[in-house]
């Protein structure tokens, strides 16, 4: 793939600073590079560690193909404005942002990245850039620089099609209304007020989501981590009714074919080894293990009391499980979790995993003995708004 001047198409990718956004963007860069696109990933120094192994593996793979026109992925850095927002140096990823107070300050830092991003974009001068939907301001950068913006969003097209409608309903939902329908979609869905209690108490989230969607609509198009066979009705709806462009290229994680590529995604920041985890999973009957994960932003709205209730429910359920929690030094998970972990380990009933665990993500998407277990991923932030009843 090349431009009219016969130089390779050059795309800059700018992911949001959390594992669930950084890693799919690194996978997307791998897919682009395999097709002859020159890719530069723009991030901060503190986030390089989460993607450098994946980038190195991709570059080694590209070199091994020995094909002209395949160029290695490069990484370009911009500083995170830690001092400006009042967070300690080195806090540059959602998973490292600690308490809710620090995390709120950390998230404010993203609004200060607009100028350094624009400056770096002018220096690199790519043909286009892919930025996360959370960087709504990058649509304005695109307009000022005339460099086309493509949006990357990890949600599927059903959620894309529904989110603006749901936000509009919630902004004016009467206090005495519990159940409401989501109109205008290819299928009929209903939702309940109880599914949105956190959002209704924090309505600034609605304005942020609406603002992001408005800026996304001003962009050239969207890259979706889904596939047509799964969402054909919503691909048609997105094109014909919403009137916007979308390319379904997922699941992008499937580009990691080797075991080492799957297990090393996101770095080695986990409390359990790959072999130990897979051995434990393979000791269980098919369809009997529940995987619980609330997403990297979950500390914003999961209290210690809620965490304890989840632990009590898991223990009383007599259900084998894997529960991924935040790092052990965070106050939400006190000494009681250590005791709970020891009991579950001794009973061989459950595993508590602290940190990022990429191997489960890879295995849950491909046929294998472990993939036959039951994986239940409950996102507790933006996408949680869109778990409708049909």
mmCIF file of C-alpha atoms in Angstrom:
data_model
loop_
_atom_site.group_PDB
_atom_site.id
_atom_site.type_symbol
_atom_site.label_atom_id
_atom_site.label_comp_id
_atom_site.label_asym_id
_atom_site.label_seq_id
_atom_site.Cartn_x
_atom_site.Cartn_y
_atom_site.Cartn_z
ATOM 1 C CA UNK A 1 0.000 0.000 0.000
ATOM 2 C CA UNK A 2 1.564 3.310 -1.051
ATOM 3 C CA UNK A 3 0.629 6.858 -1.919
ATOM 4 C CA UNK A 4 0.899 8.317 -5.397
ATOM 5 C CA UNK A 5 4.486 9.360 -4.645
ATOM 6 C CA UNK A 6 5.293 5.663 -4.062
ATOM 7 C CA UNK A 7 6.146 6.185 -0.412
ATOM 8 C CA UNK A 8 4.350 3.989 2.104
ATOM 9 C CA UNK A 9 1.170 5.246 3.699
ATOM 10 C CA UNK A 10 2.091 6.581 7.150
ATOM 11 C CA UNK A 11 -0.400 6.426 10.036
ATOM 12 C CA UNK A 12 0.055 7.648 13.615
ATOM 13 C CA UNK A 13 -1.867 5.755 16.314
ATOM 14 C CA UNK A 14 -2.642 7.510 19.608
ATOM 15 C CA UNK A 15 -4.253 5.151 22.167
ATOM 16 C CA UNK A 16 -5.885 5.955 25.490
ATOM 17 C CA UNK A 17 -3.584 5.068 28.395
ATOM 18 C CA UNK A 18 -5.129 1.868 29.701
ATOM 19 C CA UNK A 19 -4.491 -1.772 28.817
ATOM 20 C CA UNK A 20 -7.857 -2.250 27.142
ATOM 21 C CA UNK A 21 -7.050 0.575 24.719
ATOM 22 C CA UNK A 22 -3.264 0.401 24.359
ATOM 23 C CA UNK A 23 -3.117 -3.273 23.432
ATOM 24 C CA UNK A 24 -5.849 -3.308 20.754
ATOM 25 C CA UNK A 25 -4.194 -0.244 19.199
ATOM 26 C CA UNK A 26 -0.854 -2.085 19.147
ATOM 27 C CA UNK A 27 -2.630 -5.027 17.508
ATOM 28 C CA UNK A 28 -4.161 -2.641 14.983
ATOM 29 C CA UNK A 29 -0.690 -1.313 14.169
ATOM 30 C CA UNK A 30 0.419 -4.900 13.563
ATOM 31 C CA UNK A 31 -2.456 -5.452 11.116
ATOM 32 C CA UNK A 32 -1.673 -2.217 9.285
ATOM 33 C CA UNK A 33 2.057 -3.001 9.104
ATOM 34 C CA UNK A 34 1.481 -6.459 7.651
ATOM 35 C CA UNK A 35 -0.299 -4.703 4.778
ATOM 36 C CA UNK A 36 2.578 -2.342 4.093
ATOM 37 C CA UNK A 37 1.507 0.674 6.156
ATOM 38 C CA UNK A 38 4.160 2.590 8.072
ATOM 39 C CA UNK A 39 2.922 2.931 11.670
ATOM 40 C CA UNK A 40 4.015 5.181 14.508
ATOM 41 C CA UNK A 41 2.479 4.692 17.953
ATOM 42 C CA UNK A 42 2.400 7.883 19.988
ATOM 43 C CA UNK A 43 2.392 7.447 23.759
ATOM 44 C CA UNK A 44 4.093 8.570 26.976
ATOM 45 C CA UNK A 45 7.289 7.116 28.475
ATOM 46 C CA UNK A 46 5.370 5.396 31.255
ATOM 47 C CA UNK A 47 3.189 3.456 28.812
ATOM 48 C CA UNK A 48 5.938 2.071 26.592
ATOM 49 C CA UNK A 49 6.445 -0.904 28.904
ATOM 50 C CA UNK A 50 2.909 -2.143 28.224
ATOM 51 C CA UNK A 51 3.336 -2.371 24.449
ATOM 52 C CA UNK A 52 7.062 -2.688 23.755
ATOM 53 C CA UNK A 53 7.077 -6.500 23.816
ATOM 54 C CA UNK A 54 4.172 -6.674 21.373
ATOM 55 C CA UNK A 55 5.833 -4.123 19.086
ATOM 56 C CA UNK A 56 9.139 -5.975 19.231
ATOM 57 C CA UNK A 57 7.434 -9.271 18.362
ATOM 58 C CA UNK A 58 5.617 -7.619 15.463
ATOM 59 C CA UNK A 59 8.818 -6.093 14.098
ATOM 60 C CA UNK A 60 10.595 -9.438 14.317
ATOM 61 C CA UNK A 61 7.707 -11.043 12.438
ATOM 62 C CA UNK A 62 7.812 -8.352 9.725
ATOM 63 C CA UNK A 63 11.569 -8.820 9.343
ATOM 64 C CA UNK A 64 11.186 -12.594 9.063
ATOM 65 C CA UNK A 65 8.810 -12.225 6.114
ATOM 66 C CA UNK A 66 11.648 -10.583 4.141
ATOM 67 C CA UNK A 67 9.214 -8.730 1.918
ATOM 68 C CA UNK A 68 9.952 -5.307 0.411
ATOM 69 C CA UNK A 69 7.678 -2.550 1.642
ATOM 70 C CA UNK A 70 7.130 -3.916 5.149
ATOM 71 C CA UNK A 71 8.344 -1.363 7.670
ATOM 72 C CA UNK A 72 8.814 -1.795 11.428
ATOM 73 C CA UNK A 73 6.465 -0.083 13.855
ATOM 74 C CA UNK A 74 8.050 2.871 15.628
ATOM 75 C CA UNK A 75 7.179 4.519 18.950
ATOM 76 C CA UNK A 76 7.216 8.282 19.451
ATOM 77 C CA UNK A 77 6.920 9.883 22.894
ATOM 78 C CA UNK A 78 5.159 12.874 24.395
ATOM 79 C CA UNK A 79 5.357 13.794 28.096
ATOM 80 C CA UNK A 80 2.389 13.303 30.388
ATOM 81 C CA UNK A 81 1.490 16.541 32.253
ATOM 82 C CA UNK A 82 1.887 15.053 35.740
ATOM 83 C CA UNK A 83 2.903 18.282 37.489
ATOM 84 C CA UNK A 84 0.132 20.304 35.855
ATOM 85 C CA UNK A 85 -2.628 18.024 37.164
ATOM 86 C CA UNK A 86 -0.993 17.170 40.485
ATOM 87 C CA UNK A 87 -0.246 13.444 40.140
ATOM 88 C CA UNK A 88 3.051 11.762 41.100
ATOM 89 C CA UNK A 89 5.648 11.236 38.396
ATOM 90 C CA UNK A 90 5.250 7.872 36.712
ATOM 91 C CA UNK A 91 1.450 7.751 37.002
ATOM 92 C CA UNK A 92 0.674 7.606 33.302
ATOM 93 C CA UNK A 93 -1.725 4.659 33.020
ATOM 94 C CA UNK A 94 -5.199 4.092 34.453
ATOM 95 C CA UNK A 95 -4.043 0.858 36.086
ATOM 96 C CA UNK A 96 -1.385 2.757 38.049
ATOM 97 C CA UNK A 97 -3.484 5.727 39.101
ATOM 98 C CA UNK A 98 -4.413 4.358 42.539
ATOM 99 C CA UNK A 99 -7.120 6.091 44.563
ATOM 100 C CA UNK A 100 -10.242 7.655 43.005
ATOM 101 C CA UNK A 101 -8.868 11.121 43.848
ATOM 102 C CA UNK A 102 -5.606 10.502 41.994
ATOM 103 C CA UNK A 103 -7.458 8.869 39.135
ATOM 104 C CA UNK A 104 -9.726 11.877 38.667
ATOM 105 C CA UNK A 105 -6.686 14.153 38.474
ATOM 106 C CA UNK A 106 -5.012 11.695 36.127
ATOM 107 C CA UNK A 107 -7.970 11.731 33.745
ATOM 108 C CA UNK A 108 -7.840 15.525 33.667
ATOM 109 C CA UNK A 109 -4.369 15.211 32.187
ATOM 110 C CA UNK A 110 -5.783 13.934 28.924
ATOM 111 C CA UNK A 111 -7.301 17.332 28.180
ATOM 112 C CA UNK A 112 -3.823 18.884 28.390
ATOM 113 C CA UNK A 113 -2.370 16.611 25.716
ATOM 114 C CA UNK A 114 -3.953 18.488 22.816
ATOM 115 C CA UNK A 115 -1.118 20.964 22.174
ATOM 116 C CA UNK A 116 1.783 18.489 22.502
ATOM 117 C CA UNK A 117 -0.139 16.015 20.340
ATOM 118 C CA UNK A 118 -0.692 18.612 17.628
ATOM 119 C CA UNK A 119 2.963 19.644 17.728
ATOM 120 C CA UNK A 120 4.122 16.036 17.449
ATOM 121 C CA UNK A 121 1.676 15.398 14.622
ATOM 122 C CA UNK A 122 3.087 18.329 12.668
ATOM 123 C CA UNK A 123 6.613 16.988 13.189
ATOM 124 C CA UNK A 124 5.747 13.487 11.986
ATOM 125 C CA UNK A 125 3.391 14.707 9.221
ATOM 126 C CA UNK A 126 1.541 11.396 8.635
ATOM 127 C CA UNK A 127 -1.100 10.764 6.014
ATOM 128 C CA UNK A 128 -3.704 10.094 8.724
ATOM 129 C CA UNK A 129 -3.961 9.335 12.410
ATOM 130 C CA UNK A 130 -6.025 6.968 14.539
ATOM 131 C CA UNK A 131 -6.969 8.309 17.961
ATOM 132 C CA UNK A 132 -9.056 6.926 20.767
ATOM 133 C CA UNK A 133 -12.630 8.106 21.124
ATOM 134 C CA UNK A 134 -11.706 9.604 24.528
ATOM 135 C CA UNK A 135 -9.537 12.169 22.717
ATOM 136 C CA UNK A 136 -12.485 14.164 21.405
ATOM 137 C CA UNK A 137 -10.265 17.227 21.023
ATOM 138 C CA UNK A 138 -8.216 15.398 18.374
ATOM 139 C CA UNK A 139 -11.039 16.105 15.902
ATOM 140 C CA UNK A 140 -10.168 19.795 16.233
ATOM 141 C CA UNK A 141 -6.492 18.957 15.745
ATOM 142 C CA UNK A 142 -7.451 17.130 12.565
ATOM 143 C CA UNK A 143 -9.341 20.177 11.311
ATOM 144 C CA UNK A 144 -6.435 22.532 12.044
ATOM 145 C CA UNK A 145 -3.752 20.310 10.518
ATOM 146 C CA UNK A 146 -5.930 18.884 7.690
ATOM 147 C CA UNK A 147 -4.667 15.428 8.654
ATOM 148 C CA UNK A 148 -7.610 12.975 8.557
ATOM 149 C CA UNK A 149 -8.661 11.449 11.868
ATOM 150 C CA UNK A 150 -9.908 7.880 12.220
ATOM 151 C CA UNK A 151 -11.539 6.973 15.532
ATOM 152 C CA UNK A 152 -10.789 3.769 17.376
ATOM 153 C CA UNK A 153 -13.396 2.563 19.856
ATOM 154 C CA UNK A 154 -13.415 -0.857 21.486
ATOM 155 C CA UNK A 155 -17.209 -1.089 21.637
ATOM 156 C CA UNK A 156 -19.145 -2.950 18.967
ATOM 157 C CA UNK A 157 -21.536 -1.289 16.547
ATOM 158 C CA UNK A 158 -24.644 -2.142 18.580
ATOM 159 C CA UNK A 159 -23.282 -0.042 21.445
ATOM 160 C CA UNK A 160 -22.197 2.639 18.960
ATOM 161 C CA UNK A 161 -25.697 2.849 17.534
ATOM 162 C CA UNK A 162 -27.390 2.895 20.948
ATOM 163 C CA UNK A 163 -25.222 5.127 23.089
ATOM 164 C CA UNK A 164 -26.422 8.524 21.883
ATOM 165 C CA UNK A 165 -30.054 7.467 22.224
ATOM 166 C CA UNK A 166 -29.509 6.106 25.733
ATOM 167 C CA UNK A 167 -27.689 9.276 26.832
ATOM 168 C CA UNK A 168 -30.519 11.435 25.528
ATOM 169 C CA UNK A 169 -33.089 9.351 27.386
ATOM 170 C CA UNK A 170 -31.138 9.424 30.654
ATOM 171 C CA UNK A 171 -30.723 13.197 30.528
ATOM 172 C CA UNK A 172 -34.498 13.655 30.740
ATOM 173 C CA UNK A 173 -35.641 10.432 32.425
ATOM 174 C CA UNK A 174 -38.392 11.204 34.988
ATOM 175 C CA UNK A 175 -37.730 9.996 38.521
ATOM 176 C CA UNK A 176 -40.822 7.768 38.522
ATOM 177 C CA UNK A 177 -39.901 5.892 35.310
ATOM 178 C CA UNK A 178 -38.115 2.570 35.758
ATOM 179 C CA UNK A 179 -38.189 0.680 32.446
ATOM 180 C CA UNK A 180 -37.653 2.366 29.096
ATOM 181 C CA UNK A 181 -37.218 1.262 25.482
ATOM 182 C CA UNK A 182 -34.351 2.176 23.140
ATOM 183 C CA UNK A 183 -36.080 3.303 19.930
ATOM 184 C CA UNK A 184 -34.829 3.308 16.378
ATOM 185 C CA UNK A 185 -32.599 0.226 16.404
ATOM 186 C CA UNK A 186 -32.890 -2.894 14.207
ATOM 187 C CA UNK A 187 -33.942 -4.883 17.295
ATOM 188 C CA UNK A 188 -36.118 -4.079 20.284
ATOM 189 C CA UNK A 189 -34.322 -3.425 23.572
ATOM 190 C CA UNK A 190 -35.421 -2.339 27.022
ATOM 191 C CA UNK A 191 -33.372 -1.016 29.924
ATOM 192 C CA UNK A 192 -33.965 -0.163 33.583
ATOM 193 C CA UNK A 193 -33.135 2.849 35.727
ATOM 194 C CA UNK A 194 -31.319 0.526 38.129
ATOM 195 C CA UNK A 195 -28.780 -0.207 35.378
ATOM 196 C CA UNK A 196 -27.724 3.459 35.337
ATOM 197 C CA UNK A 197 -27.633 4.546 38.975
ATOM 198 C CA UNK A 198 -23.955 5.521 38.845
ATOM 199 C CA UNK A 199 -24.429 7.464 35.606
ATOM 200 C CA UNK A 200 -27.548 9.221 36.897
ATOM 201 C CA UNK A 201 -25.610 10.359 39.981
ATOM 202 C CA UNK A 202 -22.704 11.537 37.819
ATOM 203 C CA UNK A 203 -24.395 13.124 34.827
ATOM 204 C CA UNK A 204 -21.180 14.763 33.656
ATOM 205 C CA UNK A 205 -20.392 11.328 32.238
ATOM 206 C CA UNK A 206 -23.327 11.750 29.851
ATOM 207 C CA UNK A 207 -22.023 15.072 28.571
ATOM 208 C CA UNK A 208 -18.543 13.586 28.043
ATOM 209 C CA UNK A 209 -19.949 10.656 26.076
ATOM 210 C CA UNK A 210 -22.161 12.939 23.996
ATOM 211 C CA UNK A 211 -19.234 15.266 23.315
ATOM 212 C CA UNK A 212 -17.031 12.353 22.260
ATOM 213 C CA UNK A 213 -19.716 11.092 19.905
ATOM 214 C CA UNK A 214 -20.177 14.539 18.338
ATOM 215 C CA UNK A 215 -16.442 14.840 17.702
ATOM 216 C CA UNK A 216 -16.274 11.286 16.348
ATOM 217 C CA UNK A 217 -18.964 12.212 13.820
ATOM 218 C CA UNK A 218 -16.689 14.985 12.522
ATOM 219 C CA UNK A 219 -13.918 12.491 11.794
ATOM 220 C CA UNK A 220 -13.247 10.590 8.587
ATOM 221 C CA UNK A 221 -14.603 7.335 9.962
ATOM 222 C CA UNK A 222 -14.367 4.747 12.720
ATOM 223 C CA UNK A 223 -12.378 1.557 13.156
ATOM 224 C CA UNK A 224 -14.392 -0.989 15.125
ATOM 225 C CA UNK A 225 -12.989 -3.953 17.017
ATOM 226 C CA UNK A 226 -15.788 -6.253 15.847
ATOM 227 C CA UNK A 227 -16.666 -8.253 12.739
ATOM 228 C CA UNK A 228 -19.421 -8.100 10.159
ATOM 229 C CA UNK A 229 -20.851 -11.587 10.723
ATOM 230 C CA UNK A 230 -21.585 -10.651 14.344
ATOM 231 C CA UNK A 231 -23.206 -7.273 13.685
ATOM 232 C CA UNK A 232 -24.382 -7.175 10.107
ATOM 233 C CA UNK A 233 -27.708 -5.472 11.000
ATOM 234 C CA UNK A 234 -25.892 -2.731 12.886
ATOM 235 C CA UNK A 235 -23.293 -2.257 10.167
ATOM 236 C CA UNK A 236 -26.148 -1.522 7.787
ATOM 237 C CA UNK A 237 -27.851 0.713 10.386
ATOM 238 C CA UNK A 238 -24.624 2.621 11.016
ATOM 239 C CA UNK A 239 -24.147 3.299 7.315
ATOM 240 C CA UNK A 240 -27.744 3.904 6.225
ATOM 241 C CA UNK A 241 -29.337 5.502 9.307
ATOM 242 C CA UNK A 242 -26.503 7.024 11.336
ATOM 243 C CA UNK A 243 -24.775 7.965 8.084
ATOM 244 C CA UNK A 244 -21.185 7.402 9.136
ATOM 245 C CA UNK A 245 -18.294 5.279 7.900
ATOM 246 C CA UNK A 246 -17.030 2.270 9.830
ATOM 247 C CA UNK A 247 -14.539 -0.497 9.175
ATOM 248 C CA UNK A 248 -14.974 -3.699 11.201
ATOM 249 C CA UNK A 249 -11.504 -5.202 11.594
ATOM 250 C CA UNK A 250 -11.726 -7.294 14.776
ATOM 251 C CA UNK A 251 -11.183 -9.060 16.939
ATOM 252 C CA UNK A 252 -7.742 -7.510 16.487
ATOM 253 C CA UNK A 253 -6.239 -9.685 19.248
ATOM 254 C CA UNK A 254 -6.406 -12.662 16.889
ATOM 255 C CA UNK A 255 -3.369 -11.318 15.047
ATOM 256 C CA UNK A 256 -1.336 -12.694 17.978
ATOM 257 C CA UNK A 257 -1.098 -16.319 16.883
ATOM 258 C CA UNK A 258 1.819 -17.639 18.931
ATOM 259 C CA UNK A 259 1.480 -18.610 22.585
ATOM 260 C CA UNK A 260 4.256 -16.203 23.615
ATOM 261 C CA UNK A 261 2.499 -13.348 21.802
ATOM 262 C CA UNK A 262 -0.711 -13.985 23.721
ATOM 263 C CA UNK A 263 0.798 -14.478 27.161
ATOM 264 C CA UNK A 264 3.119 -11.453 26.972
ATOM 265 C CA UNK A 265 0.516 -8.891 25.873
ATOM 266 C CA UNK A 266 0.539 -5.957 28.259
ATOM 267 C CA UNK A 267 3.773 -6.881 30.012
ATOM 268 C CA UNK A 268 4.367 -9.290 32.857
ATOM 269 C CA UNK A 269 2.571 -7.279 35.541
ATOM 270 C CA UNK A 270 0.501 -10.098 37.001
ATOM 271 C CA UNK A 271 0.466 -12.093 40.220
ATOM 272 C CA UNK A 272 0.342 -15.526 38.573
ATOM 273 C CA UNK A 273 2.387 -17.281 35.920
ATOM 274 C CA UNK A 274 0.925 -18.414 32.624
ATOM 275 C CA UNK A 275 1.640 -22.121 33.161
ATOM 276 C CA UNK A 276 0.158 -22.094 36.667
ATOM 277 C CA UNK A 277 -2.970 -20.375 35.426
ATOM 278 C CA UNK A 278 -3.492 -22.700 32.474
ATOM 279 C CA UNK A 279 -2.817 -25.775 34.627
ATOM 280 C CA UNK A 280 -5.493 -24.623 37.070
ATOM 281 C CA UNK A 281 -7.973 -23.972 34.259
ATOM 282 C CA UNK A 282 -7.327 -27.324 32.603
ATOM 283 C CA UNK A 283 -8.070 -29.063 35.896
ATOM 284 C CA UNK A 284 -11.675 -27.811 35.713
ATOM 285 C CA UNK A 285 -14.579 -29.269 33.773
ATOM 286 C CA UNK A 286 -15.648 -27.448 30.611
ATOM 287 C CA UNK A 287 -18.105 -24.641 31.180
ATOM 288 C CA UNK A 288 -17.621 -24.466 34.946
ATOM 289 C CA UNK A 289 -15.318 -21.465 35.484
ATOM 290 C CA UNK A 290 -16.578 -17.895 35.635
ATOM 291 C CA UNK A 291 -14.111 -15.121 34.793
ATOM 292 C CA UNK A 292 -14.858 -11.811 36.538
ATOM 293 C CA UNK A 293 -13.255 -8.559 35.406
ATOM 294 C CA UNK A 294 -14.578 -5.019 35.825
ATOM 295 C CA UNK A 295 -12.189 -3.117 33.585
ATOM 296 C CA UNK A 296 -9.260 -0.812 34.270
ATOM 297 C CA UNK A 297 -11.392 2.198 35.254
ATOM 298 C CA UNK A 298 -13.494 0.242 37.748
ATOM 299 C CA UNK A 299 -11.889 1.738 40.847
ATOM 300 C CA UNK A 300 -13.811 4.923 40.096
ATOM 301 C CA UNK A 301 -17.101 3.375 41.133
ATOM 302 C CA UNK A 302 -16.516 0.101 42.991
ATOM 303 C CA UNK A 303 -16.325 0.579 46.739
ATOM 304 C CA UNK A 304 -14.661 -1.615 49.318
ATOM 305 C CA UNK A 305 -18.131 -2.681 50.507
ATOM 306 C CA UNK A 306 -19.131 -3.745 46.996
ATOM 307 C CA UNK A 307 -15.898 -5.671 46.610
ATOM 308 C CA UNK A 308 -16.521 -7.513 49.872
ATOM 309 C CA UNK A 309 -20.063 -8.403 48.807
ATOM 310 C CA UNK A 310 -18.740 -9.813 45.529
ATOM 311 C CA UNK A 311 -16.276 -11.964 47.482
ATOM 312 C CA UNK A 312 -19.021 -13.216 49.836
ATOM 313 C CA UNK A 313 -21.286 -14.046 46.896
ATOM 314 C CA UNK A 314 -18.520 -15.941 45.103
ATOM 315 C CA UNK A 315 -17.692 -17.959 48.202
ATOM 316 C CA UNK A 316 -21.315 -18.866 48.852
ATOM 317 C CA UNK A 317 -22.058 -19.668 45.196
ATOM 318 C CA UNK A 318 -19.937 -22.830 45.169
ATOM 319 C CA UNK A 319 -18.806 -21.737 41.705
ATOM 320 C CA UNK A 320 -15.242 -22.038 40.381
ATOM 321 C CA UNK A 321 -14.005 -18.622 39.354
ATOM 322 C CA UNK A 322 -11.143 -16.370 38.314
ATOM 323 C CA UNK A 323 -11.390 -12.818 39.632
ATOM 324 C CA UNK A 324 -9.088 -10.103 38.283
ATOM 325 C CA UNK A 325 -8.606 -7.195 40.693
ATOM 326 C CA UNK A 326 -6.459 -4.096 40.813
ATOM 327 C CA UNK A 327 -2.920 -4.105 42.211
ATOM 328 C CA UNK A 328 -2.533 -5.235 45.846
ATOM 329 C CA UNK A 329 -1.345 -1.878 47.178
ATOM 330 C CA UNK A 330 -4.666 -0.124 46.607
ATOM 331 C CA UNK A 331 -6.776 0.576 49.677
ATOM 332 C CA UNK A 332 -9.958 -0.832 48.169
ATOM 333 C CA UNK A 333 -8.494 -4.303 48.609
ATOM 334 C CA UNK A 334 -7.463 -4.593 52.254
ATOM 335 C CA UNK A 335 -6.080 -7.522 54.263
ATOM 336 C CA UNK A 336 -9.402 -9.328 54.128
ATOM 337 C CA UNK A 337 -8.851 -9.993 50.411
ATOM 338 C CA UNK A 338 -5.570 -11.747 51.194
ATOM 339 C CA UNK A 339 -7.413 -14.042 53.606
ATOM 340 C CA UNK A 340 -10.166 -14.653 51.057
ATOM 341 C CA UNK A 341 -7.557 -15.493 48.444
ATOM 342 C CA UNK A 342 -5.860 -18.025 50.734
ATOM 343 C CA UNK A 343 -9.173 -19.782 51.493
ATOM 344 C CA UNK A 344 -10.118 -20.000 47.818
ATOM 345 C CA UNK A 345 -6.639 -21.238 46.893
ATOM 346 C CA UNK A 346 -6.656 -23.935 49.583
ATOM 347 C CA UNK A 347 -10.102 -25.096 48.473
ATOM 348 C CA UNK A 348 -9.007 -24.956 44.793
ATOM 349 C CA UNK A 349 -12.201 -23.064 44.129
ATOM 350 C CA UNK A 350 -11.016 -19.712 42.855
ATOM 351 C CA UNK A 351 -8.042 -17.643 41.737
ATOM 352 C CA UNK A 352 -7.524 -13.969 42.576
ATOM 353 C CA UNK A 353 -5.306 -12.353 39.952
ATOM 354 C CA UNK A 354 -3.792 -8.945 40.574
ATOM 355 C CA UNK A 355 -2.727 -6.934 37.552
ATOM 356 C CA UNK A 356 -3.119 -7.440 33.808
ATOM 357 C CA UNK A 357 -3.650 -10.993 32.556
ATOM 358 C CA UNK A 358 -3.381 -11.055 28.775
ATOM 359 C CA UNK A 359 -3.338 -14.847 28.373
ATOM 360 C CA UNK A 360 -7.008 -15.192 29.276
ATOM 361 C CA UNK A 361 -7.953 -12.633 26.640
ATOM 362 C CA UNK A 362 -6.129 -14.541 23.938
ATOM 363 C CA UNK A 363 -7.422 -17.927 25.048
ATOM 364 C CA UNK A 364 -11.028 -16.759 25.390
ATOM 365 C CA UNK A 365 -11.084 -15.830 21.690
ATOM 366 C CA UNK A 366 -9.682 -19.073 20.264
ATOM 367 C CA UNK A 367 -10.582 -22.767 20.458
ATOM 368 C CA UNK A 368 -8.694 -24.558 23.225
ATOM 369 C CA UNK A 369 -9.361 -26.516 26.366
ATOM 370 C CA UNK A 370 -9.387 -23.335 28.442
ATOM 371 C CA UNK A 371 -11.579 -21.449 26.003
ATOM 372 C CA UNK A 372 -14.401 -23.884 26.711
ATOM 373 C CA UNK A 373 -14.762 -22.373 30.168
ATOM 374 C CA UNK A 374 -17.348 -19.651 30.778
ATOM 375 C CA UNK A 375 -15.885 -16.171 30.417
ATOM 376 C CA UNK A 376 -18.041 -13.386 31.800
ATOM 377 C CA UNK A 377 -16.545 -9.913 31.393
ATOM 378 C CA UNK A 378 -18.566 -7.168 33.049
ATOM 379 C CA UNK A 379 -17.263 -3.743 32.066
ATOM 380 C CA UNK A 380 -18.038 -1.294 34.841
ATOM 381 C CA UNK A 381 -17.634 2.020 33.083
ATOM 382 C CA UNK A 382 -18.756 3.346 29.695
ATOM 383 C CA UNK A 383 -19.901 0.149 28.021
ATOM 384 C CA UNK A 384 -21.837 -0.930 31.138
ATOM 385 C CA UNK A 385 -24.458 1.631 30.139
ATOM 386 C CA UNK A 386 -25.305 -0.559 27.173
ATOM 387 C CA UNK A 387 -26.186 -3.972 28.582
ATOM 388 C CA UNK A 388 -29.837 -3.925 27.496
ATOM 389 C CA UNK A 389 -32.563 -6.516 27.934
ATOM 390 C CA UNK A 390 -33.951 -7.865 24.733
#
